[in-house]
C-alpha cells in the first residue's frame, strides 16, 4: 500500500480578472436563454400542436430520404426475427394515429370496396402510396424479389425493412381502412437472373415448398391481404412447373383467407393456331395468340384464372423505348387494349380480370441517333413550356403527311404502315431539341378517362397502374376520386355478340395485314426482275 501524505499539496490560485468574469457571466446568460427557449417551444408543441418535424419527415419520425427504398436500391434480407443486424432501425411512434393526424388530411372518403370496377396500382414510391391510398381499392407495394440469381433457395429479399413493413401496413390501413394491401414478388428472367428452383425446376420440390412457406409467412407476419406473383419472361419449359407451383401456393394462401393475384403478359388473338413443342413439357403449348415469345407462352390465362383471385394483364410497352419494330408510338392505345380484352374475356372470369395501364410514355428522336427516354407529367410540362405541337387524338400518318417529313423522320416513317387508319387517344408532343426533331407520347387525364371508359364498357373487374408515382398527372386523381366512389355515369356494356364480332374483326385484320405484306413483296420482286 502507498503511504498516506503527511500534508496537503498547495493549490494553485483561481482568481479571475474582471474581464474574464464578465465574459463568463455573459456566456452563461446566452446558454440559459437558449435552453429556456428550447424548453418553451417543446412545451408549446405538446400543448398547442406546433409541429417541429422536418418537411419531409414520415409519420414514424424518420426522414423519408432515410426510410424510402425502391427496387433499384440495395435490398434487405427477409427474416422472421426482429433482431436481424442488417435491418434498418427506425423509431416506433407512440401512436400511429397521432402521428398521421399531424400530416395533411386526405379527402373524407375511401375507395368503395363494393364497386364493380376496382382501382389498383403497383408502386415503389412510398410517398405517392401514402398520399393517394384513399383513391385505391388495392395497393401493390413493389417490394419483393427472389434471393439468388441463376439459382434460388426459396428465400425472398425486400426493399422495405422488417420495421417498415409493419409500420407502413399500419399507416396505409389507418389512411384507408378498406384498402387491400397485396405486395408484389417480382423476377424477370435474364442472363443473370432465373426463376428455377423456386418453382421446382430440376426436381427441387423441397425449395419450391420452402418458397411457398416463406411467402405465406410474409403474408401472415405483416398482415397483408394477399400476395401478387409477377414472374416474367420465363422460358417455355417452365410452364408446367410454374402452374404446379401456382396451384400449391393458391391452396396455402386461400387456407389463410388471403387473396392471390398474378401479373401476366399481354396476348392478342391470332387466326393461326399451332402447337409449340417445348422440351421438358408433357404436352405441346397451344399458340392461339400472336405474342409467341418465351414470356407469354408460360402464362396460360384460363389455367391461372382457375386458381387466382386477380389476373392483371400488363397492357403496356406496345412501343418499347428501343428503335426496332414497331418504333415510336403510344404504350397502351385503346385499339390494342380491345384486342387484349377480346382474347382475355373468353378465358378469365370478368370479376377477376384487370387491365394494367401505364402512367408513363416515351420520348423518341425522329431524325438523329439519340436514346429514347421515359416521360412523366413533369417532363410533359417542361416540353409544353417551349415550342411544340400537341396532337390529341394522334394520327401519325396524317402528321407525317402534313409536316412533309416522311423522308427525314426515318426513325418513324419506316414504321408508318403500323399506324395506318389509326388515331390514338394518347396525346403526343412534337418538338425540336438540340437540333433533333422529337416526339413524346405521354399520359394525361383525357387519355386515361377514355381508357377507363373502354374497360368499364367491357365490364372488367378493374384496372392497375404501372406505376403509381408522385410525378403522375394530378388531374387523374380527380377522375379517380369519382371512379372509386361509384359516382361516374353508367356506360353501355359490350354484348357477347359484339365481343364475338370484335374477335372476328381482329383475326380478319391480321389476315389483311399478311396479304398486304405478301402483295408488297410480290410487287418488289416483279420490279427487280
Short mmCIF file of C-alpha atoms in Angstrom, two decimals:
data_model
loop_
_atom_site.label_atom_id
_atom_site.label_comp_id
_atom_site.label_asym_id
_atom_site.label_seq_id
_atom_site.Cartn_x
_atom_site.Cartn_y
_atom_site.Cartn_z
CA UNK A 1 0.00 0.00 0.00
CA UNK A 2 1.10 3.56 -0.66
CA UNK A 3 1.95 5.69 2.46
CA UNK A 4 -0.51 8.48 3.32
CA UNK A 5 0.64 12.02 2.54
CA UNK A 6 1.86 13.95 5.57
CA UNK A 7 0.49 17.29 4.34
CA UNK A 8 -1.98 18.69 1.70
CA UNK A 9 -0.49 19.81 -1.60
CA UNK A 10 -0.59 23.51 -2.28
CA UNK A 11 -3.49 24.66 -4.54
CA UNK A 12 -2.97 26.97 -7.47
CA UNK A 13 -4.64 30.40 -7.17
CA UNK A 14 -8.04 30.58 -9.07
CA UNK A 15 -8.65 34.32 -9.05
CA UNK A 16 -10.18 35.79 -12.31
CA UNK A 17 -9.68 39.15 -13.91
CA UNK A 18 -12.75 41.46 -14.15
CA UNK A 19 -12.85 40.95 -17.95
CA UNK A 20 -12.93 37.14 -17.59
CA UNK A 21 -15.74 37.36 -15.01
CA UNK A 22 -17.94 39.46 -17.33
CA UNK A 23 -17.24 37.11 -20.27
CA UNK A 24 -18.24 34.07 -18.18
CA UNK A 25 -21.45 35.72 -16.95
CA UNK A 26 -22.46 36.75 -20.48
CA UNK A 27 -21.87 33.24 -21.89
CA UNK A 28 -23.91 31.74 -19.05
CA UNK A 29 -26.78 34.12 -19.77
CA UNK A 30 -26.79 33.19 -23.50
CA UNK A 31 -26.80 29.48 -22.69
CA UNK A 32 -29.63 29.74 -20.16
CA UNK A 33 -31.72 31.87 -22.54
CA UNK A 34 -31.32 29.39 -25.38
CA UNK A 35 -32.15 26.47 -23.10
CA UNK A 36 -35.26 28.22 -21.79
CA UNK A 37 -36.41 28.98 -25.35
CA UNK A 38 -35.95 25.32 -26.32
CA UNK A 39 -37.99 24.11 -23.32
CA UNK A 40 -40.71 26.63 -24.02
CA UNK A 41 -41.07 25.66 -27.68
CA UNK A 42 -41.28 21.97 -26.83
CA UNK A 43 -43.94 22.69 -24.21
CA UNK A 44 -45.93 24.66 -26.79
CA UNK A 45 -45.51 21.84 -29.28
CA UNK A 46 -47.04 19.40 -26.82
CA UNK A 47 -49.87 21.63 -25.64
CA UNK A 48 -50.66 23.65 -28.75
CA UNK A 49 -49.93 21.15 -31.53
CA UNK A 50 -47.00 23.04 -33.11
CA UNK A 51 -45.04 20.66 -35.33
CA UNK A 52 -41.27 20.89 -35.29
CA UNK A 53 -40.79 17.97 -37.66
CA UNK A 54 -38.72 18.16 -40.81
CA UNK A 55 -40.52 18.99 -44.05
CA UNK A 56 -40.09 15.50 -45.49
CA UNK A 57 -40.42 13.61 -42.25
CA UNK A 58 -42.52 10.47 -42.28
CA UNK A 59 -45.17 9.77 -39.61
CA UNK A 60 -42.72 7.42 -37.91
CA UNK A 61 -40.12 10.04 -37.09
CA UNK A 62 -37.58 9.35 -39.81
CA UNK A 63 -36.85 11.44 -42.87
CA UNK A 64 -38.26 9.80 -46.00
CA UNK A 65 -34.81 10.20 -47.54
CA UNK A 66 -33.69 7.64 -44.95
CA UNK A 67 -36.62 5.19 -44.92
CA UNK A 68 -37.81 5.34 -48.53
CA UNK A 69 -36.43 2.49 -50.61
CA UNK A 70 -37.05 1.29 -54.15
CA UNK A 71 -36.45 -1.91 -56.09
CA UNK A 72 -33.34 -0.32 -57.58
CA UNK A 73 -31.90 0.49 -54.13
CA UNK A 74 -29.97 -2.01 -52.04
CA UNK A 75 -32.39 -4.51 -50.54
CA UNK A 76 -32.50 -6.12 -47.14
CA UNK A 77 -32.78 -9.72 -46.05
CA UNK A 78 -36.21 -11.00 -45.07
CA UNK A 79 -36.03 -12.85 -41.74
CA UNK A 80 -38.65 -13.79 -39.17
CA UNK A 81 -36.54 -12.46 -36.26
CA UNK A 82 -36.69 -8.77 -35.35
CA UNK A 83 -33.02 -8.97 -34.24
CA UNK A 84 -31.70 -9.05 -37.82
CA UNK A 85 -28.48 -6.97 -37.72
CA UNK A 86 -28.95 -5.87 -41.36
CA UNK A 87 -32.36 -4.34 -40.68
CA UNK A 88 -32.77 -0.56 -40.80
CA UNK A 89 -33.63 0.53 -37.26
CA UNK A 90 -36.50 3.02 -37.15
CA UNK A 91 -38.10 4.73 -34.16
CA UNK A 92 -41.54 3.47 -33.23
CA UNK A 93 -44.29 6.04 -32.72
CA UNK A 94 -46.25 6.24 -29.51
CA UNK A 95 -49.41 6.18 -31.63
CA UNK A 96 -49.73 5.68 -35.38
CA UNK A 97 -53.00 7.64 -35.50
CA UNK A 98 -51.49 10.53 -33.50
CA UNK A 99 -48.62 10.85 -35.96
CA UNK A 100 -50.88 10.59 -39.02
CA UNK A 101 -53.08 13.36 -37.60
CA UNK A 102 -50.13 15.72 -37.94
CA UNK A 103 -49.94 15.10 -41.67
CA UNK A 104 -52.13 16.54 -44.41
CA UNK A 105 -55.62 15.05 -44.02
CA UNK A 106 -56.90 13.36 -47.21
CA UNK A 107 -60.45 13.88 -48.54
CA UNK A 108 -63.15 12.40 -46.30
CA UNK A 109 -63.69 9.29 -48.34
CA UNK A 110 -62.03 6.00 -49.18
CA UNK A 111 -62.42 3.82 -52.22
CA UNK A 112 -65.76 1.98 -52.06
CA UNK A 113 -64.99 -1.73 -51.72
CA UNK A 114 -68.38 -2.64 -53.20
CA UNK A 115 -67.87 -1.01 -56.60
CA UNK A 116 -67.86 -3.37 -59.56
CA UNK A 117 -64.82 -1.72 -61.16
CA UNK A 118 -61.82 -1.57 -58.82
CA UNK A 119 -58.79 0.71 -58.85
CA UNK A 120 -55.36 -0.72 -58.03
CA UNK A 121 -51.72 0.22 -58.52
CA UNK A 122 -48.20 -1.12 -58.29
CA UNK A 123 -45.74 1.26 -56.67
CA UNK A 124 -42.18 1.64 -55.40
CA UNK A 125 -42.92 5.24 -54.35
CA UNK A 126 -43.85 5.28 -50.65
CA UNK A 127 -44.65 8.99 -50.68
CA UNK A 128 -47.14 8.50 -53.54
CA UNK A 129 -48.71 5.48 -51.84
CA UNK A 130 -49.44 7.22 -48.56
CA UNK A 131 -50.66 10.37 -50.29
CA UNK A 132 -53.17 8.67 -52.61
CA UNK A 133 -54.05 5.36 -50.92
CA UNK A 134 -57.61 6.65 -50.35
CA UNK A 135 -58.09 6.56 -54.15
CA UNK A 136 -57.45 2.83 -54.49
CA UNK A 137 -59.20 -0.40 -53.61
CA UNK A 138 -55.91 -2.30 -53.80
CA UNK A 139 -52.25 -1.33 -53.44
CA UNK A 140 -49.33 -3.48 -54.60
CA UNK A 141 -46.13 -2.32 -52.86
CA UNK A 142 -43.47 -3.42 -55.35
CA UNK A 143 -41.00 -4.55 -52.69
CA UNK A 144 -40.06 -8.23 -53.07
CA UNK A 145 -37.74 -10.20 -55.28
CA UNK A 146 -36.01 -13.59 -55.08
CA UNK A 147 -32.75 -14.24 -53.29
CA UNK A 148 -30.17 -15.60 -55.68
CA UNK A 149 -29.52 -15.07 -59.37
CA UNK A 150 -29.11 -18.10 -61.60
CA UNK A 151 -30.31 -20.39 -58.81
CA UNK A 152 -32.82 -19.86 -56.00
CA UNK A 153 -33.02 -21.07 -52.40
CA UNK A 154 -36.68 -20.24 -51.73
CA UNK A 155 -35.98 -17.03 -49.81
CA UNK A 156 -37.14 -13.51 -50.57
CA UNK A 157 -35.49 -10.10 -50.37
CA UNK A 158 -37.46 -6.98 -49.51
CA UNK A 159 -36.65 -3.34 -50.22
CA UNK A 160 -38.57 -2.42 -47.04
CA UNK A 161 -37.03 -3.29 -43.68
CA UNK A 162 -38.94 -5.52 -41.27
CA UNK A 163 -39.89 -2.48 -39.21
CA UNK A 164 -41.01 -0.54 -42.29
CA UNK A 165 -43.15 -3.44 -43.47
CA UNK A 166 -45.06 -3.50 -40.19
CA UNK A 167 -45.39 0.25 -39.75
CA UNK A 168 -46.27 1.09 -43.34
CA UNK A 169 -49.04 -1.51 -43.42
CA UNK A 170 -50.46 0.06 -40.27
CA UNK A 171 -50.23 3.52 -41.78
CA UNK A 172 -51.90 2.57 -45.07
CA UNK A 173 -54.74 0.94 -43.15
CA UNK A 174 -55.12 4.00 -40.94
CA UNK A 175 -55.34 6.22 -44.02
CA UNK A 176 -57.75 3.86 -45.81
CA UNK A 177 -59.21 1.06 -43.65
CA UNK A 178 -60.82 -0.54 -46.71
CA UNK A 179 -57.70 -0.86 -48.88
CA UNK A 180 -56.35 -4.31 -49.78
CA UNK A 181 -52.57 -4.42 -49.33
CA UNK A 182 -51.17 -7.07 -51.70
CA UNK A 183 -47.37 -6.75 -52.17
CA UNK A 184 -45.68 -7.98 -55.33
CA UNK A 185 -42.88 -10.52 -55.74
CA UNK A 186 -41.08 -9.67 -58.98
CA UNK A 187 -38.49 -11.51 -61.03
CA UNK A 188 -37.68 -11.07 -64.73
CA UNK A 189 -35.61 -13.82 -66.33
CA UNK A 190 -32.41 -12.56 -67.93
CA UNK A 191 -28.82 -13.80 -68.36
CA UNK A 192 -28.06 -13.03 -64.70
CA UNK A 193 -31.36 -13.95 -63.02
CA UNK A 194 -33.57 -17.01 -63.40
CA UNK A 195 -36.74 -18.47 -61.95
CA UNK A 196 -35.59 -22.02 -61.33
CA UNK A 197 -35.72 -23.98 -58.11
CA UNK A 198 -38.37 -21.67 -56.59
CA UNK A 199 -40.94 -23.27 -58.88
CA UNK A 200 -39.47 -26.75 -58.61
CA UNK A 201 -37.19 -26.90 -61.64
CA UNK A 202 -34.51 -29.59 -61.53
CA UNK A 203 -36.68 -31.72 -59.26
CA UNK A 204 -36.18 -29.31 -56.34
CA UNK A 205 -39.66 -29.57 -54.89
CA UNK A 206 -38.09 -29.02 -51.47
CA UNK A 207 -37.01 -25.50 -52.45
CA UNK A 208 -40.38 -24.86 -54.13
CA UNK A 209 -42.21 -25.86 -50.95
CA UNK A 210 -39.89 -23.68 -48.88
CA UNK A 211 -40.55 -20.76 -51.25
CA UNK A 212 -44.30 -21.20 -50.77
CA UNK A 213 -43.91 -21.31 -46.99
CA UNK A 214 -41.72 -18.18 -46.99
CA UNK A 215 -44.39 -16.33 -49.00
CA UNK A 216 -47.19 -17.42 -46.66
CA UNK A 217 -45.10 -16.46 -43.61
CA UNK A 218 -44.62 -12.96 -45.03
CA UNK A 219 -48.36 -12.57 -45.57
CA UNK A 220 -49.18 -13.65 -42.02
CA UNK A 221 -46.30 -11.86 -40.28
CA UNK A 222 -47.02 -8.45 -41.79
CA UNK A 223 -50.79 -8.69 -42.06
CA UNK A 224 -51.05 -8.43 -45.85
CA UNK A 225 -54.36 -9.15 -47.60
CA UNK A 226 -52.61 -11.43 -50.06
CA UNK A 227 -49.67 -11.64 -52.45
CA UNK A 228 -49.12 -10.72 -56.11
CA UNK A 229 -46.95 -13.04 -58.23
CA UNK A 230 -45.09 -11.27 -61.05
CA UNK A 231 -42.76 -13.90 -62.55
CA UNK A 232 -41.97 -12.61 -66.04
CA UNK A 233 -40.06 -13.69 -69.12
CA UNK A 234 -39.91 -17.37 -68.20
CA UNK A 235 -38.80 -19.82 -70.89
CA UNK A 236 -41.48 -22.17 -72.21
CA UNK A 237 -40.04 -25.23 -70.42
CA UNK A 238 -41.14 -23.67 -67.10
CA UNK A 239 -44.88 -23.56 -67.94
CA UNK A 240 -45.93 -26.76 -66.18
CA UNK A 241 -43.65 -26.28 -63.14
CA UNK A 242 -44.93 -22.72 -62.74
CA UNK A 243 -48.51 -23.99 -62.85
CA UNK A 244 -47.77 -26.68 -60.25
CA UNK A 245 -46.20 -24.03 -58.01
CA UNK A 246 -49.15 -21.70 -58.52
CA UNK A 247 -51.75 -24.34 -57.61
CA UNK A 248 -49.90 -25.20 -54.39
CA UNK A 249 -49.39 -21.55 -53.49
CA UNK A 250 -53.07 -20.76 -54.12
CA UNK A 251 -54.10 -23.59 -51.79
CA UNK A 252 -51.89 -22.31 -48.96
CA UNK A 253 -52.81 -18.66 -49.45
CA UNK A 254 -56.52 -19.40 -49.54
CA UNK A 255 -56.21 -21.53 -46.37
CA UNK A 256 -55.24 -18.30 -44.62
CA UNK A 257 -58.24 -16.49 -46.11
CA UNK A 258 -55.96 -14.31 -48.25
CA UNK A 259 -56.00 -13.22 -51.92
CA UNK A 260 -53.73 -14.41 -54.72
CA UNK A 261 -53.03 -12.05 -57.62
CA UNK A 262 -50.96 -12.79 -60.72
CA UNK A 263 -49.46 -10.43 -63.31
CA UNK A 264 -49.39 -11.84 -66.86
CA UNK A 265 -48.02 -10.84 -70.25
CA UNK A 266 -50.46 -9.35 -72.80
CA UNK A 267 -51.85 -11.56 -75.58
CA UNK A 268 -53.97 -10.79 -78.64
CA UNK A 269 -55.96 -13.26 -80.79
CA UNK A 270 -54.37 -14.97 -83.78
CA UNK A 271 -56.16 -16.56 -86.75
CA UNK A 272 -53.44 -19.17 -86.97
CA UNK A 273 -53.36 -21.80 -84.23
CA UNK A 274 -50.36 -24.05 -83.83
CA UNK A 275 -48.66 -26.22 -81.23
CA UNK A 276 -45.32 -25.31 -79.71
CA UNK A 277 -43.30 -28.36 -78.73
CA UNK A 278 -41.12 -27.30 -75.83
CA UNK A 279 -38.52 -29.64 -74.37
CA UNK A 280 -39.34 -30.81 -70.86
CA UNK A 281 -43.12 -30.42 -71.16
CA UNK A 282 -45.56 -33.34 -71.14
CA UNK A 283 -47.63 -31.79 -73.94
CA UNK A 284 -47.31 -29.01 -76.55
CA UNK A 285 -48.34 -25.43 -75.82
CA UNK A 286 -51.22 -24.25 -77.99
CA UNK A 287 -50.38 -20.91 -79.55
CA UNK A 288 -53.66 -19.16 -80.35
CA UNK A 289 -52.17 -15.70 -79.77
CA UNK A 290 -49.72 -13.51 -81.69
CA UNK A 291 -47.17 -12.91 -78.94
CA UNK A 292 -45.30 -16.22 -79.17
CA UNK A 293 -42.04 -15.26 -77.45
CA UNK A 294 -40.99 -17.02 -74.24
CA UNK A 295 -42.86 -14.88 -71.68
CA UNK A 296 -46.49 -15.28 -72.84
CA UNK A 297 -46.03 -19.00 -73.57
CA UNK A 298 -45.78 -19.74 -69.83
CA UNK A 299 -48.84 -17.69 -68.81
CA UNK A 300 -51.95 -19.73 -69.54
CA UNK A 301 -54.79 -17.31 -68.77
CA UNK A 302 -57.52 -19.92 -68.35
CA UNK A 303 -55.42 -22.14 -66.07
CA UNK A 304 -54.18 -19.36 -63.82
CA UNK A 305 -57.66 -17.82 -63.58
CA UNK A 306 -58.98 -21.03 -62.00
CA UNK A 307 -56.72 -20.54 -59.01
CA UNK A 308 -56.09 -16.76 -58.82
CA UNK A 309 -58.39 -14.12 -57.36
CA UNK A 310 -56.94 -11.41 -59.62
CA UNK A 311 -55.47 -11.75 -63.13
CA UNK A 312 -53.72 -8.50 -64.06
CA UNK A 313 -52.67 -8.17 -67.68
CA UNK A 314 -49.63 -5.93 -68.17
CA UNK A 315 -51.06 -3.96 -71.10
CA UNK A 316 -48.13 -1.64 -71.83
CA UNK A 317 -44.86 -1.47 -73.76
CA UNK A 318 -46.56 -1.83 -77.15
CA UNK A 319 -43.86 0.56 -78.37
CA UNK A 320 -40.73 -0.13 -76.27
CA UNK A 321 -38.06 2.54 -75.96
CA UNK A 322 -35.74 0.73 -78.38
CA UNK A 323 -35.94 1.85 -82.00
CA UNK A 324 -36.54 -1.57 -83.55
CA UNK A 325 -40.03 -2.56 -84.73
CA UNK A 326 -42.58 -1.08 -84.01
CA UNK A 327 -40.74 2.22 -83.33
CA UNK A 328 -42.25 5.35 -81.71
CA UNK A 329 -45.86 5.25 -80.55
CA UNK A 330 -48.21 5.06 -77.54
CA UNK A 331 -47.76 2.45 -74.83
CA UNK A 332 -51.36 1.25 -74.46
CA UNK A 333 -53.71 2.64 -77.14
CA UNK A 334 -57.36 1.60 -76.97
CA UNK A 335 -57.15 -0.19 -80.31
CA UNK A 336 -54.63 -2.59 -78.74
CA UNK A 337 -56.46 -2.85 -75.42
CA UNK A 338 -59.57 -4.01 -77.28
CA UNK A 339 -57.60 -6.87 -78.84
CA UNK A 340 -56.17 -7.93 -75.47
CA UNK A 341 -59.61 -7.81 -73.83
CA UNK A 342 -61.13 -9.79 -76.70
CA UNK A 343 -58.66 -12.61 -76.08
CA UNK A 344 -58.74 -12.47 -72.27
CA UNK A 345 -62.51 -12.27 -71.68
CA UNK A 346 -63.02 -15.71 -73.17
CA UNK A 347 -60.52 -17.20 -70.71
CA UNK A 348 -60.77 -15.18 -67.48
CA UNK A 349 -63.96 -14.51 -65.46
CA UNK A 350 -64.84 -10.83 -65.71
CA UNK A 351 -64.71 -10.23 -61.95
CA UNK A 352 -61.07 -11.41 -61.82
CA UNK A 353 -59.84 -9.62 -64.94
CA UNK A 354 -57.85 -6.38 -64.56
CA UNK A 355 -56.09 -4.37 -67.26
CA UNK A 356 -52.81 -2.74 -66.24
CA UNK A 357 -52.39 0.77 -67.68
CA UNK A 358 -49.10 2.73 -67.90
CA UNK A 359 -48.69 6.14 -66.27
CA UNK A 360 -45.65 6.92 -68.41
CA UNK A 361 -44.72 7.30 -72.06
CA UNK A 362 -41.53 7.59 -74.12
CA UNK A 363 -39.80 10.47 -75.85
CA UNK A 364 -38.12 9.48 -79.14
CA UNK A 365 -35.74 11.15 -81.55
CA UNK A 366 -37.13 11.20 -85.11
CA UNK A 367 -34.15 12.08 -87.29
CA UNK A 368 -30.98 11.52 -85.27
CA UNK A 369 -29.24 8.97 -83.08
CA UNK A 370 -30.42 9.64 -79.55
CA UNK A 371 -31.70 7.34 -76.83
CA UNK A 372 -35.42 7.30 -76.12
CA UNK A 373 -36.32 8.21 -72.56
CA UNK A 374 -39.27 7.72 -70.21
CA UNK A 375 -41.59 10.70 -69.81
CA UNK A 376 -43.88 11.56 -66.90
CA UNK A 377 -46.08 14.54 -66.06
CA UNK A 378 -43.27 16.99 -65.21
CA UNK A 379 -41.41 16.06 -68.41
CA UNK A 380 -44.53 16.75 -70.49
CA UNK A 381 -44.99 20.09 -68.71
CA UNK A 382 -41.38 21.03 -69.44
CA UNK A 383 -41.75 20.25 -73.15
CA UNK A 384 -45.05 22.10 -73.33
CA UNK A 385 -43.41 25.21 -71.87
CA UNK A 386 -41.33 25.50 -75.06
CA UNK A 387 -42.09 25.46 -78.78
CA UNK A 388 -44.10 22.37 -79.67
CA UNK A 389 -47.15 20.99 -81.47
CA UNK A 390 -49.61 18.92 -79.47
CA UNK A 391 -51.89 16.31 -81.02
CA UNK A 392 -54.77 14.52 -79.31
CA UNK A 393 -56.02 12.33 -80.78
CA UNK A 394 -52.78 11.45 -82.57
CA UNK A 395 -52.91 10.36 -86.22
CA UNK A 396 -49.27 9.60 -87.07
CA UNK A 397 -49.74 9.15 -90.83
CA UNK A 398 -51.65 12.42 -91.06
CA UNK A 399 -48.86 14.21 -89.16
CA UNK A 400 -46.17 12.72 -91.42
CA UNK A 401 -48.06 13.95 -94.47
CA UNK A 402 -48.90 17.40 -93.09
CA UNK A 403 -45.34 18.05 -91.91
CA UNK A 404 -43.89 16.61 -95.13
CA UNK A 405 -41.36 14.70 -93.02
CA UNK A 406 -41.82 11.18 -94.37
CA UNK A 407 -38.26 11.14 -95.70
CA UNK A 408 -36.37 12.85 -92.89
CA UNK A 409 -38.12 11.34 -89.86
CA UNK A 410 -36.50 7.98 -90.57
CA UNK A 411 -36.99 6.57 -87.05
CA UNK A 412 -40.75 6.82 -87.53
CA UNK A 413 -41.50 6.79 -91.25
CA UNK A 414 -40.19 3.23 -91.76
CA UNK A 415 -42.97 2.05 -89.39
CA UNK A 416 -45.71 4.24 -90.91
CA UNK A 417 -47.76 1.24 -92.05
CA UNK A 418 -48.23 0.11 -88.47
CA UNK A 419 -50.20 3.29 -87.76
CA UNK A 420 -52.33 3.23 -90.92
CA UNK A 421 -56.02 4.03 -90.32
CA UNK A 422 -55.39 4.56 -86.62
CA UNK A 423 -55.94 7.62 -84.45
CA UNK A 424 -54.71 7.24 -80.87
CA UNK A 425 -56.41 8.85 -77.89
CA UNK A 426 -52.95 9.23 -76.35
CA UNK A 427 -51.54 12.79 -76.56
CA UNK A 428 -48.25 13.49 -78.32
CA UNK A 429 -45.83 16.44 -78.37
CA UNK A 430 -43.77 17.15 -81.47
CA UNK A 431 -40.82 19.46 -80.91
CA UNK A 432 -37.13 20.12 -81.60
CA UNK A 433 -34.30 19.80 -79.09
CA UNK A 434 -30.58 20.05 -79.73
CA UNK A 435 -31.16 20.19 -83.49
CA UNK A 436 -33.12 16.92 -83.36
CA UNK A 437 -36.84 16.53 -84.10
CA UNK A 438 -38.57 14.53 -81.37
CA UNK A 439 -41.97 13.10 -80.41
CA UNK A 440 -43.16 12.35 -76.88
CA UNK A 441 -46.20 10.21 -76.12
CA UNK A 442 -47.48 10.57 -72.56
CA UNK A 443 -50.50 10.00 -70.29
CA UNK A 444 -52.95 12.72 -69.29
CA UNK A 445 -56.41 12.76 -67.74
CA UNK A 446 -58.29 12.83 -71.07
CA UNK A 447 -56.49 9.73 -72.38
CA UNK A 448 -56.89 7.99 -69.02
CA UNK A 449 -60.64 8.67 -68.97
CA UNK A 450 -61.07 7.18 -72.44
CA UNK A 451 -59.17 4.06 -71.43
CA UNK A 452 -61.23 3.68 -68.26
CA UNK A 453 -64.46 4.12 -70.20
CA UNK A 454 -63.34 1.34 -72.56
CA UNK A 455 -62.53 -1.04 -69.68
CA UNK A 456 -65.83 -0.28 -67.98
CA UNK A 457 -67.74 -0.98 -71.21
CA UNK A 458 -66.18 -4.44 -71.30
CA UNK A 459 -67.26 -4.91 -67.66
CA UNK A 460 -63.79 -5.79 -66.36
CA UNK A 461 -63.03 -6.28 -62.68
CA UNK A 462 -60.79 -3.22 -62.59
CA UNK A 463 -57.51 -1.65 -63.64
CA UNK A 464 -53.98 -1.40 -62.28
CA UNK A 465 -51.46 1.41 -62.73
CA UNK A 466 -47.85 0.75 -63.64
CA UNK A 467 -46.87 2.58 -61.79
CA UNK A 468 -48.14 4.90 -59.07
CA UNK A 469 -45.53 7.64 -58.68
CA UNK A 470 -45.53 11.19 -57.34
CA UNK A 471 -44.98 12.50 -60.87
CA UNK A 472 -48.27 11.25 -62.34
CA UNK A 473 -50.72 13.78 -63.80
CA UNK A 474 -52.52 15.14 -60.69
CA UNK A 475 -55.75 15.63 -62.68
CA UNK A 476 -56.02 11.85 -62.96
CA UNK A 477 -56.61 11.77 -59.20
CA UNK A 478 -59.65 14.00 -59.64
CA UNK A 479 -61.15 11.45 -62.01
CA UNK A 480 -60.16 8.55 -59.72
CA UNK A 481 -61.97 10.14 -56.77
CA UNK A 482 -65.22 9.88 -58.75
CA UNK A 483 -64.46 6.44 -60.12
CA UNK A 484 -63.73 4.73 -56.81
CA UNK A 485 -66.82 6.22 -55.18
CA UNK A 486 -69.04 4.91 -57.97
CA UNK A 487 -70.09 8.43 -58.96
CA UNK A 488 -69.32 8.25 -62.69
CA UNK A 489 -72.20 7.99 -65.17
CA UNK A 490 -73.01 4.43 -66.23
CA UNK A 491 -71.67 3.19 -69.56
CA UNK A 492 -73.33 0.84 -72.03
CA UNK A 493 -71.79 -2.62 -71.73
CA UNK A 494 -70.40 -4.52 -74.72
CA UNK A 495 -72.61 -7.51 -75.52
CA UNK A 496 -71.36 -11.06 -76.11
CA UNK A 497 -72.25 -10.70 -79.79
CA UNK A 498 -70.17 -7.52 -80.06
CA UNK A 499 -67.31 -9.34 -78.37
CA UNK A 500 -67.50 -12.17 -80.91
CA UNK A 501 -67.70 -9.69 -83.78
CA UNK A 502 -64.66 -7.89 -82.34
CA UNK A 503 -62.74 -11.17 -82.21
CA UNK A 504 -63.58 -11.91 -85.85
CA UNK A 505 -62.52 -8.40 -86.83
CA UNK A 506 -59.13 -8.82 -85.13
CA UNK A 507 -58.50 -12.06 -86.99
CA UNK A 508 -59.69 -10.51 -90.28
CA UNK A 509 -57.36 -7.53 -89.84
CA UNK A 510 -54.44 -9.87 -89.15
CA UNK A 511 -55.16 -11.76 -92.38
CA UNK A 512 -55.39 -8.48 -94.29
CA UNK A 513 -52.00 -7.33 -92.98
CA UNK A 514 -50.42 -10.62 -94.05
CA UNK A 515 -51.97 -10.40 -97.52
CA UNK A 516 -50.74 -6.81 -97.90
CA UNK A 517 -47.18 -7.81 -96.99
CA UNK A 518 -47.25 -10.70 -99.43
CA UNK A 519 -48.57 -8.37 -102.14
CA UNK A 520 -45.83 -5.80 -101.45
CA UNK A 521 -43.11 -8.46 -101.63
CA UNK A 522 -44.53 -9.72 -104.94
CA UNK A 523 -44.56 -6.19 -106.41
CA UNK A 524 -40.93 -5.58 -105.33
CA UNK A 525 -39.79 -8.90 -106.77
CA UNK A 526 -41.56 -8.17 -110.08
CA UNK A 527 -39.98 -4.72 -110.24
CA UNK A 528 -36.49 -6.17 -109.75
CA UNK A 529 -36.99 -8.75 -112.49
#
